[in-house]
mmCIF file of C-alpha atoms in Angstrom:
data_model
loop_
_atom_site.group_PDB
_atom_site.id
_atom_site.type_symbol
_atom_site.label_atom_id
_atom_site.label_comp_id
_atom_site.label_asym_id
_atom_site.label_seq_id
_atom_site.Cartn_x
_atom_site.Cartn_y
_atom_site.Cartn_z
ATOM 1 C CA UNK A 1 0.000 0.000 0.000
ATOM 2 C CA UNK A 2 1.397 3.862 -0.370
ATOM 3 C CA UNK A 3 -0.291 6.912 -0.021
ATOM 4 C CA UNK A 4 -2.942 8.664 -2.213
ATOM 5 C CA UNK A 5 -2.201 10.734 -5.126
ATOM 6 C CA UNK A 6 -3.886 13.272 -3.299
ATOM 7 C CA UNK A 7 -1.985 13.571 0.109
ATOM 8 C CA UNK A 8 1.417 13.380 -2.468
ATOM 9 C CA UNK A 9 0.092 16.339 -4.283
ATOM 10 C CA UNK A 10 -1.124 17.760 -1.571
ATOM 11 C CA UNK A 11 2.267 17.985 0.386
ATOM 12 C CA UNK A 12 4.033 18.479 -3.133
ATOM 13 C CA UNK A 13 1.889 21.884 -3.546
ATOM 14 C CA UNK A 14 2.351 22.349 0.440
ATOM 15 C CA UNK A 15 6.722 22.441 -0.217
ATOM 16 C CA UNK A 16 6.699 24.237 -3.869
ATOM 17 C CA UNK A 17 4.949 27.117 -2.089
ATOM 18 C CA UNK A 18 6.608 27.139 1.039
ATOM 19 C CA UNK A 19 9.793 29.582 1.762
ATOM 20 C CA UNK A 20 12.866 28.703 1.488
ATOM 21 C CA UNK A 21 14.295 30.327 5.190
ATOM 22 C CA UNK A 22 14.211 28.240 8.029
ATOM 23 C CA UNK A 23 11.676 29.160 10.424
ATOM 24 C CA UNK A 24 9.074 30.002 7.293
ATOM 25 C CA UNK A 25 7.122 26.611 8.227
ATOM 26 C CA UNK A 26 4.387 26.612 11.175
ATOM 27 C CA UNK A 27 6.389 23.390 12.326
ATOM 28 C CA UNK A 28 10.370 24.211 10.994
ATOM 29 C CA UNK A 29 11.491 25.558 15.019
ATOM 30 C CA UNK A 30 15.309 25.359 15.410
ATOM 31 C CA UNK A 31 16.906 22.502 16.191
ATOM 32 C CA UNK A 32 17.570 23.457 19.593
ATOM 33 C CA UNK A 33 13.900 23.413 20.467
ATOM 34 C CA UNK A 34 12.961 20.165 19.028
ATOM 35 C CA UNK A 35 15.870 17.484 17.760
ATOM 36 C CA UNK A 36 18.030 18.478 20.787
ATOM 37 C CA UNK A 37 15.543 18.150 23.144
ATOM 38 C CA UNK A 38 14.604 14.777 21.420
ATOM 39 C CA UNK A 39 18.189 13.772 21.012
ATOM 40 C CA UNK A 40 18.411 13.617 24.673
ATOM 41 C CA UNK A 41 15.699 11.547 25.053
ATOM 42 C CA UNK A 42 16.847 8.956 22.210
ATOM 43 C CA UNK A 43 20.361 8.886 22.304
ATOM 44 C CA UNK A 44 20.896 7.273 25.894
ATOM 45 C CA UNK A 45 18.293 4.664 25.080
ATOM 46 C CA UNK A 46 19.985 3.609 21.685
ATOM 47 C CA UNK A 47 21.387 0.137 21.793
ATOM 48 C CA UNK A 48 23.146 0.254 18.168
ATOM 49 C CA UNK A 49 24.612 3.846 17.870
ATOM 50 C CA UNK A 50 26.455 3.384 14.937
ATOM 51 C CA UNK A 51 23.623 2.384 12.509
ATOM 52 C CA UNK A 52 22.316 4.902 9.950
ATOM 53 C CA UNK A 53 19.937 7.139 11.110
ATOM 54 C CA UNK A 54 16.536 7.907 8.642
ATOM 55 C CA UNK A 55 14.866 11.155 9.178
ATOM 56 C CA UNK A 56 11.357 10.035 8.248
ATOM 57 C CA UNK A 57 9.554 13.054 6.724
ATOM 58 C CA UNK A 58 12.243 15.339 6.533
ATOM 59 C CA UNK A 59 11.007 18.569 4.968
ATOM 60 C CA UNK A 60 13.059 21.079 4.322
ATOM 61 C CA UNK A 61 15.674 19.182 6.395
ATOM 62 C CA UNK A 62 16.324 21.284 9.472
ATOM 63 C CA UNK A 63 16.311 18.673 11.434
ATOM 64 C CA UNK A 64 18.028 16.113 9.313
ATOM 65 C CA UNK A 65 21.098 18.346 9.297
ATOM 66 C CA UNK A 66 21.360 18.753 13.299
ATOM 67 C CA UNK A 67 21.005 15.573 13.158
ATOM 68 C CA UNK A 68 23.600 14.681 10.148
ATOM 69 C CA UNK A 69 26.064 16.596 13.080
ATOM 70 C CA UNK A 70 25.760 13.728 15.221
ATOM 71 C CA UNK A 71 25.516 10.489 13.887
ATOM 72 C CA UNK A 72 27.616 8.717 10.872
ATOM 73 C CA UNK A 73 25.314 8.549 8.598
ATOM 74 C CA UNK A 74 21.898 9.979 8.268
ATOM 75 C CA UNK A 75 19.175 9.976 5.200
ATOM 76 C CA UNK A 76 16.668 12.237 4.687
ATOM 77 C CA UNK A 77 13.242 10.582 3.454
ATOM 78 C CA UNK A 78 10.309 13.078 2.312
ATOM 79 C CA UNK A 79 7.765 11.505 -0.617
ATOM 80 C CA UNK A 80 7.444 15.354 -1.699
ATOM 81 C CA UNK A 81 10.608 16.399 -4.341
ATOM 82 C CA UNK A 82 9.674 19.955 -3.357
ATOM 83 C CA UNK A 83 10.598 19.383 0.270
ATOM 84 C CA UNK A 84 13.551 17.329 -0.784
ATOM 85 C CA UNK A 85 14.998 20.433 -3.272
ATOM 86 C CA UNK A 86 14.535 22.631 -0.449
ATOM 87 C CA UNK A 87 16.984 20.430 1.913
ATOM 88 C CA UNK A 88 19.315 19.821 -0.634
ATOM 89 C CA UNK A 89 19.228 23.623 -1.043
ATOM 90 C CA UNK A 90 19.680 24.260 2.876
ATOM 91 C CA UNK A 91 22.654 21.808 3.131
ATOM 92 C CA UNK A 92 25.196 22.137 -0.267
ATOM 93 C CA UNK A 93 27.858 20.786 1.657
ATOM 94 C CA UNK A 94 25.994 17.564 2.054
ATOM 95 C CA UNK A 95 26.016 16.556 5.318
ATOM 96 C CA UNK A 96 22.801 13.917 4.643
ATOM 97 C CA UNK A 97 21.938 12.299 2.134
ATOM 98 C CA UNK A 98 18.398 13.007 0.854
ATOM 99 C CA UNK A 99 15.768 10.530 -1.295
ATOM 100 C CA UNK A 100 12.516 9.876 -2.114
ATOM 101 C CA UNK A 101 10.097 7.883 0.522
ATOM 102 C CA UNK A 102 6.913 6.859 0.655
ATOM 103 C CA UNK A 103 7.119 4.858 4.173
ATOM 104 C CA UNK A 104 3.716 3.156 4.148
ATOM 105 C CA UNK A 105 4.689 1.990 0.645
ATOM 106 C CA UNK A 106 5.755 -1.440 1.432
ATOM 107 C CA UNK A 107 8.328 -2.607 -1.143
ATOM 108 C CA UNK A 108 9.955 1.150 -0.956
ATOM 109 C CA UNK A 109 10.849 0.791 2.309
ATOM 110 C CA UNK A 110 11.950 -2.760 2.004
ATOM 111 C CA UNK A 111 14.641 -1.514 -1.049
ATOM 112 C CA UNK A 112 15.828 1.467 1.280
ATOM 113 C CA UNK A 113 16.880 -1.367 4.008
ATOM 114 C CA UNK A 114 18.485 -3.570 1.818
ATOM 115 C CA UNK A 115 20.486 -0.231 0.766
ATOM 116 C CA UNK A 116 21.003 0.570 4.521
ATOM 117 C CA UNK A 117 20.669 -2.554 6.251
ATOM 118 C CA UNK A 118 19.044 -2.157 9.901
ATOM 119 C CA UNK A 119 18.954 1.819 10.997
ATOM 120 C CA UNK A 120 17.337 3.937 13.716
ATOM 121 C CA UNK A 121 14.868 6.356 12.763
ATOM 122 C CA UNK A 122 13.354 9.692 13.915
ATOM 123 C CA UNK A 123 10.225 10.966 12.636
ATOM 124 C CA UNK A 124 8.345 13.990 14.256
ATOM 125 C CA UNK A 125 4.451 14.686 13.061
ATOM 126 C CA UNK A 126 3.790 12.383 10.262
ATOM 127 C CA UNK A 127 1.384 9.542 11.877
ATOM 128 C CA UNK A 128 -1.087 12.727 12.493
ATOM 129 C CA UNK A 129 -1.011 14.176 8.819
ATOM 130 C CA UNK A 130 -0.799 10.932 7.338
ATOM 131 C CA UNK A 131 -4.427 9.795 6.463
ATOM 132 C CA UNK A 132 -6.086 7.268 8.087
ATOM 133 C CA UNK A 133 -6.084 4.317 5.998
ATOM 134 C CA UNK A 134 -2.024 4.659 5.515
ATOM 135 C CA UNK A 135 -1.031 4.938 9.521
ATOM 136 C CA UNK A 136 -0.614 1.314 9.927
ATOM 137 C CA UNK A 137 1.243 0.601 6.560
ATOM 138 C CA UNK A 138 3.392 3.416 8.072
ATOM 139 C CA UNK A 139 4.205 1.793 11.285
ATOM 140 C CA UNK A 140 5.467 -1.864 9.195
ATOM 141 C CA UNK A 141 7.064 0.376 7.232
ATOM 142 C CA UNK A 142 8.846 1.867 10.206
ATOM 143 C CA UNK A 143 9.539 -1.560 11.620
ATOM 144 C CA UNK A 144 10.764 -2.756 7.983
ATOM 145 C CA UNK A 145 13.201 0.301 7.977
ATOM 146 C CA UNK A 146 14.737 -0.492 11.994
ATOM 147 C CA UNK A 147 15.172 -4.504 11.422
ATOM 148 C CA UNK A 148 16.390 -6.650 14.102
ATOM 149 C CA UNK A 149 18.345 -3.902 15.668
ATOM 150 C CA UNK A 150 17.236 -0.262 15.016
ATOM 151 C CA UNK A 151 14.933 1.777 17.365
ATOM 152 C CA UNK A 152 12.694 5.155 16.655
ATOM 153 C CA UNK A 153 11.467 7.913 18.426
ATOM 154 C CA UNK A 154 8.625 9.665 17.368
ATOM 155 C CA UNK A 155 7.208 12.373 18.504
ATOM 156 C CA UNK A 156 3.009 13.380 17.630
ATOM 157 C CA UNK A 157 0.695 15.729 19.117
ATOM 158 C CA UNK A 158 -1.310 14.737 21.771
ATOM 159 C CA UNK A 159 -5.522 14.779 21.650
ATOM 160 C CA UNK A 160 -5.691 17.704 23.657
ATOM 161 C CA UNK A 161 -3.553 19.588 20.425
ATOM 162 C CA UNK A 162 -6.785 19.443 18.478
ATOM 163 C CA UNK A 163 -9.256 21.642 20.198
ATOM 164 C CA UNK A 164 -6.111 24.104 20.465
ATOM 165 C CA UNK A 165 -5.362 23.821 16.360
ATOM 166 C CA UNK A 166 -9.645 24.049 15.754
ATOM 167 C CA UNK A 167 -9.473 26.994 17.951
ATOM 168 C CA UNK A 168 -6.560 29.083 15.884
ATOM 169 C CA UNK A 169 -8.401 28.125 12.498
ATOM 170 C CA UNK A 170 -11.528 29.707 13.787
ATOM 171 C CA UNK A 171 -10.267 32.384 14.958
ATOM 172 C CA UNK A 172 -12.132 35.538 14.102
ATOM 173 C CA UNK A 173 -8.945 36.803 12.328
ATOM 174 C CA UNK A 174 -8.225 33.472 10.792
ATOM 175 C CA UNK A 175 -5.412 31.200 11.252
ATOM 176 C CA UNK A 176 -1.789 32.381 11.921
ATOM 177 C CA UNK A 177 0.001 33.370 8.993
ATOM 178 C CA UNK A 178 2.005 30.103 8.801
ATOM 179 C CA UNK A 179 -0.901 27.933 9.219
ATOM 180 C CA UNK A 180 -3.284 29.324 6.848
ATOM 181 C CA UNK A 181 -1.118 27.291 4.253
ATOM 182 C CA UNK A 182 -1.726 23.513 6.033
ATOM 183 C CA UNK A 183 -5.565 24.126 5.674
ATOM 184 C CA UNK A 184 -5.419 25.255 2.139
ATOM 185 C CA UNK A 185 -3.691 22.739 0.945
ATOM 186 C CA UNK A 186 -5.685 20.030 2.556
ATOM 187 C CA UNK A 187 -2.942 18.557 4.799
ATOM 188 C CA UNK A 188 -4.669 19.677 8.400
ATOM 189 C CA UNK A 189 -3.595 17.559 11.178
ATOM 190 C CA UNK A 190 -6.206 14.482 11.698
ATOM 191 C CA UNK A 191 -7.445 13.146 14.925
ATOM 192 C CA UNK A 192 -5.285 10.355 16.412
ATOM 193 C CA UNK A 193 -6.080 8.757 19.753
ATOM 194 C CA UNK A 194 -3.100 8.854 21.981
ATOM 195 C CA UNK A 195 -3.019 5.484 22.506
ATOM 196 C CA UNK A 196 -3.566 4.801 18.773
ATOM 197 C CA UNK A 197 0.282 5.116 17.646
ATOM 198 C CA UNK A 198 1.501 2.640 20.413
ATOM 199 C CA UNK A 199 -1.269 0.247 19.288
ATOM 200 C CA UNK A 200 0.218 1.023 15.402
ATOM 201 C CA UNK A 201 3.594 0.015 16.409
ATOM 202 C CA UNK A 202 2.861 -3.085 18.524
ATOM 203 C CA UNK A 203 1.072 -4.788 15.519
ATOM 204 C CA UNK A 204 4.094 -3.773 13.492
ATOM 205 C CA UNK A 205 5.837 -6.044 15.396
ATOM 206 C CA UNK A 206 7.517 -3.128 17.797
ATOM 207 C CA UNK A 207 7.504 -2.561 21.486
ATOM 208 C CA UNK A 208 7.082 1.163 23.550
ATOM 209 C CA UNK A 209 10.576 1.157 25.653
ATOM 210 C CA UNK A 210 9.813 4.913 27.124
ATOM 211 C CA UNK A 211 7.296 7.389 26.382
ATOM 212 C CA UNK A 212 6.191 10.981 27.956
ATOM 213 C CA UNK A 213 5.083 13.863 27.297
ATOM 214 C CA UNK A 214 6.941 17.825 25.506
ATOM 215 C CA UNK A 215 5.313 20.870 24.059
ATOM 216 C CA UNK A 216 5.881 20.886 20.351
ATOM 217 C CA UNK A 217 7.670 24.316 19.527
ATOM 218 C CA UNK A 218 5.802 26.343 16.342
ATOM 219 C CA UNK A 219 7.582 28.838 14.621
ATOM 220 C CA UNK A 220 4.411 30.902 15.160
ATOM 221 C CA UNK A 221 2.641 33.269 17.363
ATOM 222 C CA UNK A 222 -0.645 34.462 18.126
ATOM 223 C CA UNK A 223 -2.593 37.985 17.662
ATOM 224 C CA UNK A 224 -0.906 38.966 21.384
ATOM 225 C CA UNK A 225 2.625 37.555 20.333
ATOM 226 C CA UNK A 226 2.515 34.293 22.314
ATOM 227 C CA UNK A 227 4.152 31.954 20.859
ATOM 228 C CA UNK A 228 2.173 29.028 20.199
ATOM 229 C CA UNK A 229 3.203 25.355 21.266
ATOM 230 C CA UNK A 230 1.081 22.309 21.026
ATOM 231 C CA UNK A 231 1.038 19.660 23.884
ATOM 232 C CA UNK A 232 2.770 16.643 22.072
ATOM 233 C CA UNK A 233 3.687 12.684 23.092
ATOM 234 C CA UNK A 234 6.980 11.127 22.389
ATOM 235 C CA UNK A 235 7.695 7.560 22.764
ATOM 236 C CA UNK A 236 10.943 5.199 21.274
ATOM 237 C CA UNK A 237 10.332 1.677 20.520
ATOM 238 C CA UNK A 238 12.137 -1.031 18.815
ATOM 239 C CA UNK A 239 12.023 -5.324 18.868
ATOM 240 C CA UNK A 240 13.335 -5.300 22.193
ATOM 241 C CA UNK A 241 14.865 -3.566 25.468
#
Protein backbone atom coordinates (compact mmCIF):
# COMPACT_ATOMS: atom_id res chain seq x y z
CA UNK A 1 0.00 0.00 0.00
CA UNK A 2 1.40 3.86 -0.37
CA UNK A 3 -0.29 6.91 -0.02
CA UNK A 4 -2.94 8.66 -2.21
CA UNK A 5 -2.20 10.73 -5.13
CA UNK A 6 -3.89 13.27 -3.30
CA UNK A 7 -1.99 13.57 0.11
CA UNK A 8 1.42 13.38 -2.47
CA UNK A 9 0.09 16.34 -4.28
CA UNK A 10 -1.12 17.76 -1.57
CA UNK A 11 2.27 17.99 0.39
CA UNK A 12 4.03 18.48 -3.13
CA UNK A 13 1.89 21.88 -3.55
CA UNK A 14 2.35 22.35 0.44
CA UNK A 15 6.72 22.44 -0.22
CA UNK A 16 6.70 24.24 -3.87
CA UNK A 17 4.95 27.12 -2.09
CA UNK A 18 6.61 27.14 1.04
CA UNK A 19 9.79 29.58 1.76
CA UNK A 20 12.87 28.70 1.49
CA UNK A 21 14.29 30.33 5.19
CA UNK A 22 14.21 28.24 8.03
CA UNK A 23 11.68 29.16 10.42
CA UNK A 24 9.07 30.00 7.29
CA UNK A 25 7.12 26.61 8.23
CA UNK A 26 4.39 26.61 11.17
CA UNK A 27 6.39 23.39 12.33
CA UNK A 28 10.37 24.21 10.99
CA UNK A 29 11.49 25.56 15.02
CA UNK A 30 15.31 25.36 15.41
CA UNK A 31 16.91 22.50 16.19
CA UNK A 32 17.57 23.46 19.59
CA UNK A 33 13.90 23.41 20.47
CA UNK A 34 12.96 20.17 19.03
CA UNK A 35 15.87 17.48 17.76
CA UNK A 36 18.03 18.48 20.79
CA UNK A 37 15.54 18.15 23.14
CA UNK A 38 14.60 14.78 21.42
CA UNK A 39 18.19 13.77 21.01
CA UNK A 40 18.41 13.62 24.67
CA UNK A 41 15.70 11.55 25.05
CA UNK A 42 16.85 8.96 22.21
CA UNK A 43 20.36 8.89 22.30
CA UNK A 44 20.90 7.27 25.89
CA UNK A 45 18.29 4.66 25.08
CA UNK A 46 19.99 3.61 21.68
CA UNK A 47 21.39 0.14 21.79
CA UNK A 48 23.15 0.25 18.17
CA UNK A 49 24.61 3.85 17.87
CA UNK A 50 26.45 3.38 14.94
CA UNK A 51 23.62 2.38 12.51
CA UNK A 52 22.32 4.90 9.95
CA UNK A 53 19.94 7.14 11.11
CA UNK A 54 16.54 7.91 8.64
CA UNK A 55 14.87 11.16 9.18
CA UNK A 56 11.36 10.03 8.25
CA UNK A 57 9.55 13.05 6.72
CA UNK A 58 12.24 15.34 6.53
CA UNK A 59 11.01 18.57 4.97
CA UNK A 60 13.06 21.08 4.32
CA UNK A 61 15.67 19.18 6.39
CA UNK A 62 16.32 21.28 9.47
CA UNK A 63 16.31 18.67 11.43
CA UNK A 64 18.03 16.11 9.31
CA UNK A 65 21.10 18.35 9.30
CA UNK A 66 21.36 18.75 13.30
CA UNK A 67 21.01 15.57 13.16
CA UNK A 68 23.60 14.68 10.15
CA UNK A 69 26.06 16.60 13.08
CA UNK A 70 25.76 13.73 15.22
CA UNK A 71 25.52 10.49 13.89
CA UNK A 72 27.62 8.72 10.87
CA UNK A 73 25.31 8.55 8.60
CA UNK A 74 21.90 9.98 8.27
CA UNK A 75 19.17 9.98 5.20
CA UNK A 76 16.67 12.24 4.69
CA UNK A 77 13.24 10.58 3.45
CA UNK A 78 10.31 13.08 2.31
CA UNK A 79 7.76 11.50 -0.62
CA UNK A 80 7.44 15.35 -1.70
CA UNK A 81 10.61 16.40 -4.34
CA UNK A 82 9.67 19.95 -3.36
CA UNK A 83 10.60 19.38 0.27
CA UNK A 84 13.55 17.33 -0.78
CA UNK A 85 15.00 20.43 -3.27
CA UNK A 86 14.53 22.63 -0.45
CA UNK A 87 16.98 20.43 1.91
CA UNK A 88 19.31 19.82 -0.63
CA UNK A 89 19.23 23.62 -1.04
CA UNK A 90 19.68 24.26 2.88
CA UNK A 91 22.65 21.81 3.13
CA UNK A 92 25.20 22.14 -0.27
CA UNK A 93 27.86 20.79 1.66
CA UNK A 94 25.99 17.56 2.05
CA UNK A 95 26.02 16.56 5.32
CA UNK A 96 22.80 13.92 4.64
CA UNK A 97 21.94 12.30 2.13
CA UNK A 98 18.40 13.01 0.85
CA UNK A 99 15.77 10.53 -1.29
CA UNK A 100 12.52 9.88 -2.11
CA UNK A 101 10.10 7.88 0.52
CA UNK A 102 6.91 6.86 0.65
CA UNK A 103 7.12 4.86 4.17
CA UNK A 104 3.72 3.16 4.15
CA UNK A 105 4.69 1.99 0.65
CA UNK A 106 5.76 -1.44 1.43
CA UNK A 107 8.33 -2.61 -1.14
CA UNK A 108 9.95 1.15 -0.96
CA UNK A 109 10.85 0.79 2.31
CA UNK A 110 11.95 -2.76 2.00
CA UNK A 111 14.64 -1.51 -1.05
CA UNK A 112 15.83 1.47 1.28
CA UNK A 113 16.88 -1.37 4.01
CA UNK A 114 18.49 -3.57 1.82
CA UNK A 115 20.49 -0.23 0.77
CA UNK A 116 21.00 0.57 4.52
CA UNK A 117 20.67 -2.55 6.25
CA UNK A 118 19.04 -2.16 9.90
CA UNK A 119 18.95 1.82 11.00
CA UNK A 120 17.34 3.94 13.72
CA UNK A 121 14.87 6.36 12.76
CA UNK A 122 13.35 9.69 13.92
CA UNK A 123 10.23 10.97 12.64
CA UNK A 124 8.34 13.99 14.26
CA UNK A 125 4.45 14.69 13.06
CA UNK A 126 3.79 12.38 10.26
CA UNK A 127 1.38 9.54 11.88
CA UNK A 128 -1.09 12.73 12.49
CA UNK A 129 -1.01 14.18 8.82
CA UNK A 130 -0.80 10.93 7.34
CA UNK A 131 -4.43 9.80 6.46
CA UNK A 132 -6.09 7.27 8.09
CA UNK A 133 -6.08 4.32 6.00
CA UNK A 134 -2.02 4.66 5.52
CA UNK A 135 -1.03 4.94 9.52
CA UNK A 136 -0.61 1.31 9.93
CA UNK A 137 1.24 0.60 6.56
CA UNK A 138 3.39 3.42 8.07
CA UNK A 139 4.21 1.79 11.28
CA UNK A 140 5.47 -1.86 9.19
CA UNK A 141 7.06 0.38 7.23
CA UNK A 142 8.85 1.87 10.21
CA UNK A 143 9.54 -1.56 11.62
CA UNK A 144 10.76 -2.76 7.98
CA UNK A 145 13.20 0.30 7.98
CA UNK A 146 14.74 -0.49 11.99
CA UNK A 147 15.17 -4.50 11.42
CA UNK A 148 16.39 -6.65 14.10
CA UNK A 149 18.35 -3.90 15.67
CA UNK A 150 17.24 -0.26 15.02
CA UNK A 151 14.93 1.78 17.36
CA UNK A 152 12.69 5.16 16.66
CA UNK A 153 11.47 7.91 18.43
CA UNK A 154 8.63 9.67 17.37
CA UNK A 155 7.21 12.37 18.50
CA UNK A 156 3.01 13.38 17.63
CA UNK A 157 0.70 15.73 19.12
CA UNK A 158 -1.31 14.74 21.77
CA UNK A 159 -5.52 14.78 21.65
CA UNK A 160 -5.69 17.70 23.66
CA UNK A 161 -3.55 19.59 20.42
CA UNK A 162 -6.78 19.44 18.48
CA UNK A 163 -9.26 21.64 20.20
CA UNK A 164 -6.11 24.10 20.47
CA UNK A 165 -5.36 23.82 16.36
CA UNK A 166 -9.65 24.05 15.75
CA UNK A 167 -9.47 26.99 17.95
CA UNK A 168 -6.56 29.08 15.88
CA UNK A 169 -8.40 28.13 12.50
CA UNK A 170 -11.53 29.71 13.79
CA UNK A 171 -10.27 32.38 14.96
CA UNK A 172 -12.13 35.54 14.10
CA UNK A 173 -8.94 36.80 12.33
CA UNK A 174 -8.22 33.47 10.79
CA UNK A 175 -5.41 31.20 11.25
CA UNK A 176 -1.79 32.38 11.92
CA UNK A 177 0.00 33.37 8.99
CA UNK A 178 2.01 30.10 8.80
CA UNK A 179 -0.90 27.93 9.22
CA UNK A 180 -3.28 29.32 6.85
CA UNK A 181 -1.12 27.29 4.25
CA UNK A 182 -1.73 23.51 6.03
CA UNK A 183 -5.56 24.13 5.67
CA UNK A 184 -5.42 25.25 2.14
CA UNK A 185 -3.69 22.74 0.94
CA UNK A 186 -5.69 20.03 2.56
CA UNK A 187 -2.94 18.56 4.80
CA UNK A 188 -4.67 19.68 8.40
CA UNK A 189 -3.60 17.56 11.18
CA UNK A 190 -6.21 14.48 11.70
CA UNK A 191 -7.44 13.15 14.93
CA UNK A 192 -5.29 10.36 16.41
CA UNK A 193 -6.08 8.76 19.75
CA UNK A 194 -3.10 8.85 21.98
CA UNK A 195 -3.02 5.48 22.51
CA UNK A 196 -3.57 4.80 18.77
CA UNK A 197 0.28 5.12 17.65
CA UNK A 198 1.50 2.64 20.41
CA UNK A 199 -1.27 0.25 19.29
CA UNK A 200 0.22 1.02 15.40
CA UNK A 201 3.59 0.01 16.41
CA UNK A 202 2.86 -3.09 18.52
CA UNK A 203 1.07 -4.79 15.52
CA UNK A 204 4.09 -3.77 13.49
CA UNK A 205 5.84 -6.04 15.40
CA UNK A 206 7.52 -3.13 17.80
CA UNK A 207 7.50 -2.56 21.49
CA UNK A 208 7.08 1.16 23.55
CA UNK A 209 10.58 1.16 25.65
CA UNK A 210 9.81 4.91 27.12
CA UNK A 211 7.30 7.39 26.38
CA UNK A 212 6.19 10.98 27.96
CA UNK A 213 5.08 13.86 27.30
CA UNK A 214 6.94 17.83 25.51
CA UNK A 215 5.31 20.87 24.06
CA UNK A 216 5.88 20.89 20.35
CA UNK A 217 7.67 24.32 19.53
CA UNK A 218 5.80 26.34 16.34
CA UNK A 219 7.58 28.84 14.62
CA UNK A 220 4.41 30.90 15.16
CA UNK A 221 2.64 33.27 17.36
CA UNK A 222 -0.64 34.46 18.13
CA UNK A 223 -2.59 37.99 17.66
CA UNK A 224 -0.91 38.97 21.38
CA UNK A 225 2.63 37.56 20.33
CA UNK A 226 2.51 34.29 22.31
CA UNK A 227 4.15 31.95 20.86
CA UNK A 228 2.17 29.03 20.20
CA UNK A 229 3.20 25.35 21.27
CA UNK A 230 1.08 22.31 21.03
CA UNK A 231 1.04 19.66 23.88
CA UNK A 232 2.77 16.64 22.07
CA UNK A 233 3.69 12.68 23.09
CA UNK A 234 6.98 11.13 22.39
CA UNK A 235 7.70 7.56 22.76
CA UNK A 236 10.94 5.20 21.27
CA UNK A 237 10.33 1.68 20.52
CA UNK A 238 12.14 -1.03 18.82
CA UNK A 239 12.02 -5.32 18.87
CA UNK A 240 13.33 -5.30 22.19
CA UNK A 241 14.87 -3.57 25.47
Amino acid sequence: MSVSSRYRGAWEGFWREAPGEQGGVFWDAAPALTAAVHLALFEPRLTAPDLPLVDVGCGNGTQTRFLADRFPQVVGTDLAPAALDHARTADPAGRARYRLLDAADRTEAEALHTELGDANVYMRGVFHQAEPDDRQPLADGLATLLGERGMVFLVELAEAAGPLLRGLAQSPDGPPAKLAPVFRHGIAPGEVADAAVPEYLRRAGLMVLASGELPLVTTEHTSDGTPIELPSRWLVAGRSG
